mmCIF file with all atom_site columns, C-alpha atoms in Angstrom:
data_model
loop_
_atom_site.group_PDB
_atom_site.id
_atom_site.type_symbol
_atom_site.label_atom_id
_atom_site.label_alt_id
_atom_site.label_comp_id
_atom_site.label_asym_id
_atom_site.label_entity_id
_atom_site.label_seq_id
_atom_site.pdbx_PDB_ins_code
_atom_site.Cartn_x
_atom_site.Cartn_y
_atom_site.Cartn_z
_atom_site.occupancy
_atom_site.B_iso_or_equiv
_atom_site.pdbx_formal_charge
_atom_site.auth_seq_id
_atom_site.auth_comp_id
_atom_site.auth_asym_id
_atom_site.auth_atom_id
_atom_site.pdbx_PDB_model_num
ATOM 1   C CA . GLY A 1 1   ? -18.749 79.874 45.570 1.00 0.00 ? 1   GLY A CA 1
ATOM 2   C CA . GLY A 1 2   ? -22.426 79.170 45.013 1.00 0.00 ? 2   GLY A CA 1
ATOM 3   C CA . ARG A 1 3   ? -23.725 76.362 47.143 1.00 0.00 ? 3   ARG A CA 1
ATOM 4   C CA . LYS A 1 4   ? -25.163 73.484 45.122 1.00 0.00 ? 4   LYS A CA 1
ATOM 5   C CA . ARG A 1 5   ? -28.742 72.649 45.978 1.00 0.00 ? 5   ARG A CA 1
ATOM 6   C CA . GLY A 1 6   ? -29.392 69.314 47.640 1.00 0.00 ? 6   GLY A CA 1
ATOM 7   C CA . ARG A 1 7   ? -25.856 68.906 48.932 1.00 0.00 ? 7   ARG A CA 1
ATOM 8   C CA . PRO A 1 8   ? -25.956 68.091 52.635 1.00 0.00 ? 8   PRO A CA 1
ATOM 9   C CA . LYS A 1 9   ? -24.353 70.809 54.686 1.00 0.00 ? 9   LYS A CA 1
ATOM 10  C CA . GLN A 1 10  ? -20.814 70.384 55.819 1.00 0.00 ? 10  GLN A CA 1
ATOM 11  C CA . LEU A 1 11  ? -20.424 69.003 59.309 1.00 0.00 ? 11  LEU A CA 1
ATOM 12  C CA . HIS A 1 12  ? -17.452 68.095 61.440 1.00 0.00 ? 12  HIS A CA 1
ATOM 13  C CA . THR A 1 13  ? -16.875 64.670 62.924 1.00 0.00 ? 13  THR A CA 1
ATOM 14  C CA . GLN A 1 14  ? -15.893 66.252 66.229 1.00 0.00 ? 14  GLN A CA 1
ATOM 15  C CA . ASP A 1 15  ? -19.275 67.991 66.483 1.00 0.00 ? 15  ASP A CA 1
ATOM 16  C CA . LEU A 1 16  ? -21.146 64.807 65.575 1.00 0.00 ? 16  LEU A CA 1
ATOM 17  C CA . ILE A 1 17  ? -19.206 62.808 68.157 1.00 0.00 ? 17  ILE A CA 1
ATOM 18  C CA . GLU A 1 18  ? -19.708 65.433 70.855 1.00 0.00 ? 18  GLU A CA 1
ATOM 19  C CA . LYS A 1 19  ? -23.431 65.556 70.115 1.00 0.00 ? 19  LYS A CA 1
ATOM 20  C CA . ALA A 1 20  ? -23.729 61.750 70.273 1.00 0.00 ? 20  ALA A CA 1
ATOM 21  C CA . VAL A 1 21  ? -21.751 61.684 73.518 1.00 0.00 ? 21  VAL A CA 1
ATOM 22  C CA . SER A 1 22  ? -23.961 64.373 75.051 1.00 0.00 ? 22  SER A CA 1
ATOM 23  C CA . ILE A 1 23  ? -27.044 62.285 74.174 1.00 0.00 ? 23  ILE A CA 1
ATOM 24  C CA . MET A 1 24  ? -25.524 59.319 76.028 1.00 0.00 ? 24  MET A CA 1
ATOM 25  C CA . GLN A 1 25  ? -23.861 61.253 78.874 1.00 0.00 ? 25  GLN A CA 1
ATOM 26  C CA . VAL A 1 26  ? -26.575 60.796 81.516 1.00 0.00 ? 26  VAL A CA 1
ATOM 27  C CA . GLU A 1 27  ? -26.805 57.081 80.849 1.00 0.00 ? 27  GLU A CA 1
ATOM 28  C CA . ALA A 1 28  ? -23.018 56.735 81.011 1.00 0.00 ? 28  ALA A CA 1
ATOM 29  C CA . ASP A 1 29  ? -22.834 58.721 84.254 1.00 0.00 ? 29  ASP A CA 1
ATOM 30  C CA . ASP A 1 30  ? -25.597 56.592 85.768 1.00 0.00 ? 30  ASP A CA 1
ATOM 31  C CA . ARG A 1 31  ? -23.659 53.457 84.906 1.00 0.00 ? 31  ARG A CA 1
ATOM 32  C CA . GLY A 1 32  ? -20.290 54.788 85.987 1.00 0.00 ? 32  GLY A CA 1
ATOM 33  C CA . VAL A 1 33  ? -18.813 54.799 82.495 1.00 0.00 ? 33  VAL A CA 1
ATOM 34  C CA . GLN A 1 34  ? -16.483 57.542 81.294 1.00 0.00 ? 34  GLN A CA 1
ATOM 35  C CA . LEU A 1 35  ? -17.052 58.774 77.734 1.00 0.00 ? 35  LEU A CA 1
ATOM 36  C CA . ILE A 1 36  ? -13.933 60.030 75.972 1.00 0.00 ? 36  ILE A CA 1
ATOM 37  C CA . THR A 1 37  ? -13.723 61.681 72.573 1.00 0.00 ? 37  THR A CA 1
ATOM 38  C CA . GLY A 1 38  ? -10.704 61.627 70.337 1.00 0.00 ? 38  GLY A CA 1
ATOM 39  C CA . ASP A 1 39  ? -9.438  64.859 68.855 1.00 0.00 ? 39  ASP A CA 1
ATOM 40  C CA . THR A 1 40  ? -9.551  63.989 65.174 1.00 0.00 ? 40  THR A CA 1
ATOM 41  C CA . ASP A 1 41  ? -11.731 66.479 63.335 1.00 0.00 ? 41  ASP A CA 1
ATOM 42  C CA . ILE A 1 42  ? -12.741 65.742 59.767 1.00 0.00 ? 42  ILE A CA 1
ATOM 43  C CA . SER A 1 43  ? -15.197 67.754 57.722 1.00 0.00 ? 43  SER A CA 1
ATOM 44  C CA . THR A 1 44  ? -17.930 65.616 56.202 1.00 0.00 ? 44  THR A CA 1
ATOM 45  C CA . HIS A 1 45  ? -21.236 65.753 54.336 1.00 0.00 ? 45  HIS A CA 1
ATOM 46  C CA . LEU A 1 46  ? -22.809 62.845 56.164 1.00 0.00 ? 46  LEU A CA 1
ATOM 47  C CA . ASP A 1 47  ? -26.449 63.254 57.138 1.00 0.00 ? 47  ASP A CA 1
ATOM 48  C CA . GLU A 1 48  ? -26.418 64.395 60.745 1.00 0.00 ? 48  GLU A CA 1
ATOM 49  C CA . ALA A 1 49  ? -29.379 62.318 61.906 1.00 0.00 ? 49  ALA A CA 1
ATOM 50  C CA . GLU A 1 50  ? -27.998 59.159 60.287 1.00 0.00 ? 50  GLU A CA 1
ATOM 51  C CA . ALA A 1 51  ? -24.499 59.679 61.646 1.00 0.00 ? 51  ALA A CA 1
ATOM 52  C CA . LEU A 1 52  ? -25.949 60.263 65.120 1.00 0.00 ? 52  LEU A CA 1
ATOM 53  C CA . LEU A 1 53  ? -28.085 57.127 64.875 1.00 0.00 ? 53  LEU A CA 1
ATOM 54  C CA . VAL A 1 54  ? -24.959 55.101 64.185 1.00 0.00 ? 54  VAL A CA 1
ATOM 55  C CA . LEU A 1 55  ? -22.884 56.742 66.893 1.00 0.00 ? 55  LEU A CA 1
ATOM 56  C CA . VAL A 1 56  ? -25.558 56.693 69.592 1.00 0.00 ? 56  VAL A CA 1
ATOM 57  C CA . ASN A 1 57  ? -26.335 53.031 68.926 1.00 0.00 ? 57  ASN A CA 1
ATOM 58  C CA . LEU A 1 58  ? -22.674 52.050 69.138 1.00 0.00 ? 58  LEU A CA 1
ATOM 59  C CA . ILE A 1 59  ? -22.029 54.191 72.230 1.00 0.00 ? 59  ILE A CA 1
ATOM 60  C CA . ASN A 1 60  ? -25.159 52.802 73.881 1.00 0.00 ? 60  ASN A CA 1
ATOM 61  C CA . ASN A 1 61  ? -23.952 49.229 73.349 1.00 0.00 ? 61  ASN A CA 1
ATOM 62  C CA . ALA A 1 62  ? -20.469 50.082 74.540 1.00 0.00 ? 62  ALA A CA 1
ATOM 63  C CA . VAL A 1 63  ? -21.782 51.763 77.701 1.00 0.00 ? 63  VAL A CA 1
ATOM 64  C CA . TYR A 1 64  ? -24.066 48.816 78.427 1.00 0.00 ? 64  TYR A CA 1
ATOM 65  C CA . TRP A 1 65  ? -21.313 46.215 78.190 1.00 0.00 ? 65  TRP A CA 1
ATOM 66  C CA . THR A 1 66  ? -18.661 48.316 79.885 1.00 0.00 ? 66  THR A CA 1
ATOM 67  C CA . ALA A 1 67  ? -21.023 48.768 82.834 1.00 0.00 ? 67  ALA A CA 1
ATOM 68  C CA . THR A 1 68  ? -21.113 44.994 83.327 1.00 0.00 ? 68  THR A CA 1
ATOM 69  C CA . GLN A 1 69  ? -17.474 45.126 84.429 1.00 0.00 ? 69  GLN A CA 1
ATOM 70  C CA . PRO A 1 70  ? -16.626 44.999 88.157 1.00 0.00 ? 70  PRO A CA 1
ATOM 71  C CA . GLN A 1 71  ? -16.676 48.340 89.981 1.00 0.00 ? 71  GLN A CA 1
ATOM 72  C CA . ASP A 1 72  ? -12.915 48.470 90.422 1.00 0.00 ? 72  ASP A CA 1
ATOM 73  C CA . VAL A 1 73  ? -12.207 48.056 86.710 1.00 0.00 ? 73  VAL A CA 1
ATOM 74  C CA . GLU A 1 74  ? -11.673 51.119 84.557 1.00 0.00 ? 74  GLU A CA 1
ATOM 75  C CA . ARG A 1 75  ? -14.850 51.744 82.587 1.00 0.00 ? 75  ARG A CA 1
ATOM 76  C CA . LYS A 1 76  ? -14.262 53.797 79.478 1.00 0.00 ? 76  LYS A CA 1
ATOM 77  C CA . VAL A 1 77  ? -15.783 54.272 76.066 1.00 0.00 ? 77  VAL A CA 1
ATOM 78  C CA . MET A 1 78  ? -13.765 56.160 73.480 1.00 0.00 ? 78  MET A CA 1
ATOM 79  C CA . VAL A 1 79  ? -15.269 57.653 70.330 1.00 0.00 ? 79  VAL A CA 1
ATOM 80  C CA . ASP A 1 80  ? -13.123 58.870 67.476 1.00 0.00 ? 80  ASP A CA 1
ATOM 81  C CA . ALA A 1 81  ? -13.041 59.299 63.711 1.00 0.00 ? 81  ALA A CA 1
ATOM 82  C CA . ARG A 1 82  ? -10.505 58.444 61.048 1.00 0.00 ? 82  ARG A CA 1
ATOM 83  C CA . SER A 1 83  ? -10.069 59.556 57.478 1.00 0.00 ? 83  SER A CA 1
ATOM 84  C CA . ASN A 1 84  ? -8.957  56.691 55.226 1.00 0.00 ? 84  ASN A CA 1
ATOM 85  C CA . SER A 1 85  ? -6.708  56.757 52.184 1.00 0.00 ? 85  SER A CA 1
ATOM 86  C CA . ASP A 1 86  ? -9.601  55.779 49.893 1.00 0.00 ? 86  ASP A CA 1
ATOM 87  C CA . SER A 1 87  ? -11.389 58.957 51.077 1.00 0.00 ? 87  SER A CA 1
ATOM 88  C CA . SER A 1 88  ? -13.851 56.978 53.177 1.00 0.00 ? 88  SER A CA 1
ATOM 89  C CA . LEU A 1 89  ? -14.585 58.025 56.740 1.00 0.00 ? 89  LEU A CA 1
ATOM 90  C CA . THR A 1 90  ? -14.635 55.752 59.788 1.00 0.00 ? 90  THR A CA 1
ATOM 91  C CA . PHE A 1 91  ? -16.161 56.286 63.198 1.00 0.00 ? 91  PHE A CA 1
ATOM 92  C CA . ILE A 1 92  ? -14.541 54.171 65.896 1.00 0.00 ? 92  ILE A CA 1
ATOM 93  C CA . VAL A 1 93  ? -16.186 53.244 69.190 1.00 0.00 ? 93  VAL A CA 1
ATOM 94  C CA . SER A 1 94  ? -13.908 51.359 71.595 1.00 0.00 ? 94  SER A CA 1
ATOM 95  C CA . ASP A 1 95  ? -14.741 50.201 75.091 1.00 0.00 ? 95  ASP A CA 1
ATOM 96  C CA . SER A 1 96  ? -13.057 48.651 78.095 1.00 0.00 ? 96  SER A CA 1
ATOM 97  C CA . GLY A 1 97  ? -15.877 46.122 78.487 1.00 0.00 ? 97  GLY A CA 1
ATOM 98  C CA . PRO A 1 98  ? -15.656 42.331 78.359 1.00 0.00 ? 98  PRO A CA 1
ATOM 99  C CA . GLY A 1 99  ? -15.301 42.231 74.568 1.00 0.00 ? 99  GLY A CA 1
ATOM 100 C CA . VAL A 1 100 ? -17.258 39.927 72.267 1.00 0.00 ? 100 VAL A CA 1
ATOM 101 C CA . PRO A 1 101 ? -16.745 36.203 72.816 1.00 0.00 ? 101 PRO A CA 1
ATOM 102 C CA . ASP A 1 102 ? -15.297 34.437 69.773 1.00 0.00 ? 102 ASP A CA 1
ATOM 103 C CA . ASP A 1 103 ? -18.348 32.223 69.337 1.00 0.00 ? 103 ASP A CA 1
ATOM 104 C CA . LEU A 1 104 ? -20.596 35.268 69.049 1.00 0.00 ? 104 LEU A CA 1
ATOM 105 C CA . ARG A 1 105 ? -18.449 37.420 66.783 1.00 0.00 ? 105 ARG A CA 1
ATOM 106 C CA . ASN A 1 106 ? -20.241 36.280 63.626 1.00 0.00 ? 106 ASN A CA 1
ATOM 107 C CA . ARG A 1 107 ? -23.728 36.442 65.125 1.00 0.00 ? 107 ARG A CA 1
ATOM 108 C CA . ILE A 1 108 ? -23.859 39.894 66.694 1.00 0.00 ? 108 ILE A CA 1
ATOM 109 C CA . PHE A 1 109 ? -24.894 41.520 63.407 1.00 0.00 ? 109 PHE A CA 1
ATOM 110 C CA . ASP A 1 110 ? -27.761 39.072 62.830 1.00 0.00 ? 110 ASP A CA 1
ATOM 111 C CA . PRO A 1 111 ? -31.279 40.458 63.158 1.00 0.00 ? 111 PRO A CA 1
ATOM 112 C CA . TYR A 1 112 ? -32.914 39.574 66.481 1.00 0.00 ? 112 TYR A CA 1
ATOM 113 C CA . PHE A 1 113 ? -29.720 38.179 67.979 1.00 0.00 ? 113 PHE A CA 1
ATOM 114 C CA . SER A 1 114 ? -28.903 39.769 71.316 1.00 0.00 ? 114 SER A CA 1
ATOM 115 C CA . SER A 1 115 ? -26.826 38.722 74.268 1.00 0.00 ? 115 SER A CA 1
ATOM 116 C CA . LYS A 1 116 ? -28.421 41.398 76.445 1.00 0.00 ? 116 LYS A CA 1
ATOM 117 C CA . PRO A 1 117 ? -31.033 39.989 78.852 1.00 0.00 ? 117 PRO A CA 1
ATOM 118 C CA . ASP A 1 118 ? -33.804 42.120 77.378 1.00 0.00 ? 118 ASP A CA 1
ATOM 119 C CA . GLY A 1 119 ? -32.218 43.036 74.079 1.00 0.00 ? 119 GLY A CA 1
ATOM 120 C CA . VAL A 1 120 ? -34.214 43.069 70.865 1.00 0.00 ? 120 VAL A CA 1
ATOM 121 C CA . GLY A 1 121 ? -31.184 42.454 68.679 1.00 0.00 ? 121 GLY A CA 1
ATOM 122 C CA . LEU A 1 122 ? -31.874 45.128 66.113 1.00 0.00 ? 122 LEU A CA 1
ATOM 123 C CA . GLY A 1 123 ? -29.431 47.888 67.020 1.00 0.00 ? 123 GLY A CA 1
ATOM 124 C CA . LEU A 1 124 ? -26.391 46.624 65.142 1.00 0.00 ? 124 LEU A CA 1
ATOM 125 C CA . THR A 1 125 ? -28.591 45.312 62.324 1.00 0.00 ? 125 THR A CA 1
ATOM 126 C CA . ILE A 1 126 ? -30.274 48.672 61.733 1.00 0.00 ? 126 ILE A CA 1
ATOM 127 C CA . VAL A 1 127 ? -26.992 50.550 61.953 1.00 0.00 ? 127 VAL A CA 1
ATOM 128 C CA . GLY A 1 128 ? -25.153 48.047 59.759 1.00 0.00 ? 128 GLY A CA 1
ATOM 129 C CA . ASN A 1 129 ? -27.848 48.036 57.088 1.00 0.00 ? 129 ASN A CA 1
ATOM 130 C CA . MET A 1 130 ? -27.942 51.801 56.914 1.00 0.00 ? 130 MET A CA 1
ATOM 131 C CA . VAL A 1 131 ? -24.178 52.139 56.673 1.00 0.00 ? 131 VAL A CA 1
ATOM 132 C CA . GLU A 1 132 ? -24.107 49.493 53.925 1.00 0.00 ? 132 GLU A CA 1
ATOM 133 C CA . ASP A 1 133 ? -27.184 50.517 51.948 1.00 0.00 ? 133 ASP A CA 1
ATOM 134 C CA . VAL A 1 134 ? -27.015 54.287 52.167 1.00 0.00 ? 134 VAL A CA 1
ATOM 135 C CA . TYR A 1 135 ? -23.275 54.799 52.366 1.00 0.00 ? 135 TYR A CA 1
ATOM 136 C CA . ALA A 1 136 ? -21.826 51.703 50.628 1.00 0.00 ? 136 ALA A CA 1
ATOM 137 C CA . GLY A 1 137 ? -19.837 51.221 53.801 1.00 0.00 ? 137 GLY A CA 1
ATOM 138 C CA . GLU A 1 138 ? -19.573 48.628 56.513 1.00 0.00 ? 138 GLU A CA 1
ATOM 139 C CA . LEU A 1 139 ? -19.936 48.119 60.217 1.00 0.00 ? 139 LEU A CA 1
ATOM 140 C CA . ALA A 1 140 ? -17.226 45.887 61.603 1.00 0.00 ? 140 ALA A CA 1
ATOM 141 C CA . LEU A 1 141 ? -16.031 44.506 64.890 1.00 0.00 ? 141 LEU A CA 1
ATOM 142 C CA . VAL A 1 142 ? -12.262 44.849 64.893 1.00 0.00 ? 142 VAL A CA 1
ATOM 143 C CA . GLN A 1 143 ? -9.892  42.795 67.002 1.00 0.00 ? 143 GLN A CA 1
ATOM 144 C CA . GLU A 1 144 ? -7.401  45.299 68.244 1.00 0.00 ? 144 GLU A CA 1
ATOM 145 C CA . GLY A 1 145 ? -9.287  47.722 70.431 1.00 0.00 ? 145 GLY A CA 1
ATOM 146 C CA . GLN A 1 146 ? -7.604  50.643 72.135 1.00 0.00 ? 146 GLN A CA 1
ATOM 147 C CA . LEU A 1 147 ? -9.270  49.921 75.449 1.00 0.00 ? 147 LEU A CA 1
ATOM 148 C CA . GLY A 1 148 ? -9.156  46.135 75.533 1.00 0.00 ? 148 GLY A CA 1
ATOM 149 C CA . GLY A 1 149 ? -12.883 45.507 75.085 1.00 0.00 ? 149 GLY A CA 1
ATOM 150 C CA . ALA A 1 150 ? -14.877 45.599 71.870 1.00 0.00 ? 150 ALA A CA 1
ATOM 151 C CA . THR A 1 151 ? -14.132 48.084 69.085 1.00 0.00 ? 151 THR A CA 1
ATOM 152 C CA . PHE A 1 152 ? -16.652 48.796 66.360 1.00 0.00 ? 152 PHE A CA 1
ATOM 153 C CA . GLU A 1 153 ? -15.799 50.680 63.212 1.00 0.00 ? 153 GLU A CA 1
ATOM 154 C CA . ALA A 1 154 ? -18.489 52.189 61.003 1.00 0.00 ? 154 ALA A CA 1
ATOM 155 C CA . THR A 1 155 ? -17.056 53.140 57.631 1.00 0.00 ? 155 THR A CA 1
ATOM 156 C CA . PHE A 1 156 ? -18.910 55.460 55.255 1.00 0.00 ? 156 PHE A CA 1
ATOM 157 C CA . ARG A 1 157 ? -17.861 55.471 51.597 1.00 0.00 ? 157 ARG A CA 1
ATOM 158 C CA . ARG A 1 158 ? -20.571 57.521 49.923 1.00 0.00 ? 158 ARG A CA 1
ATOM 159 C CA . ARG A 1 159 ? -21.620 61.113 50.583 1.00 0.00 ? 159 ARG A CA 1
ATOM 160 C CA . VAL A 1 160 ? -18.701 61.694 52.919 1.00 0.00 ? 160 VAL A CA 1
#
């Protein structure tokens, strides 16, 4: 079939996740955090740079917080994707870090709010805004994480 002009090329979630993980690998190794990728592979038309921005930001946060755990605690960050019944696509970043305290759960998406010592507080805001504005999706902190720490889900509804 003839390829329509202007349609983003088809990518695979596995490739996007592996690329994002490779960007963060040195940092994770330095901090003693193991990066794990799930094996779900979904074809998608997401913009590669935008998808990577989301993934790298979320992995970066997860690595940072997981590294605050004591040395003898398992330090893992897992990155996976999920296809939803409404044909939206979700990237999931789970960590074995300390999780998000209840009193901060509503504030972590606010601009300029950060609980990192030298954080600017724009990472989740930038990612969240892009997912919402460009992809009519959402960035959410979900309760039941696979690894016991925080789990963020970025859901894309448009152009997937």
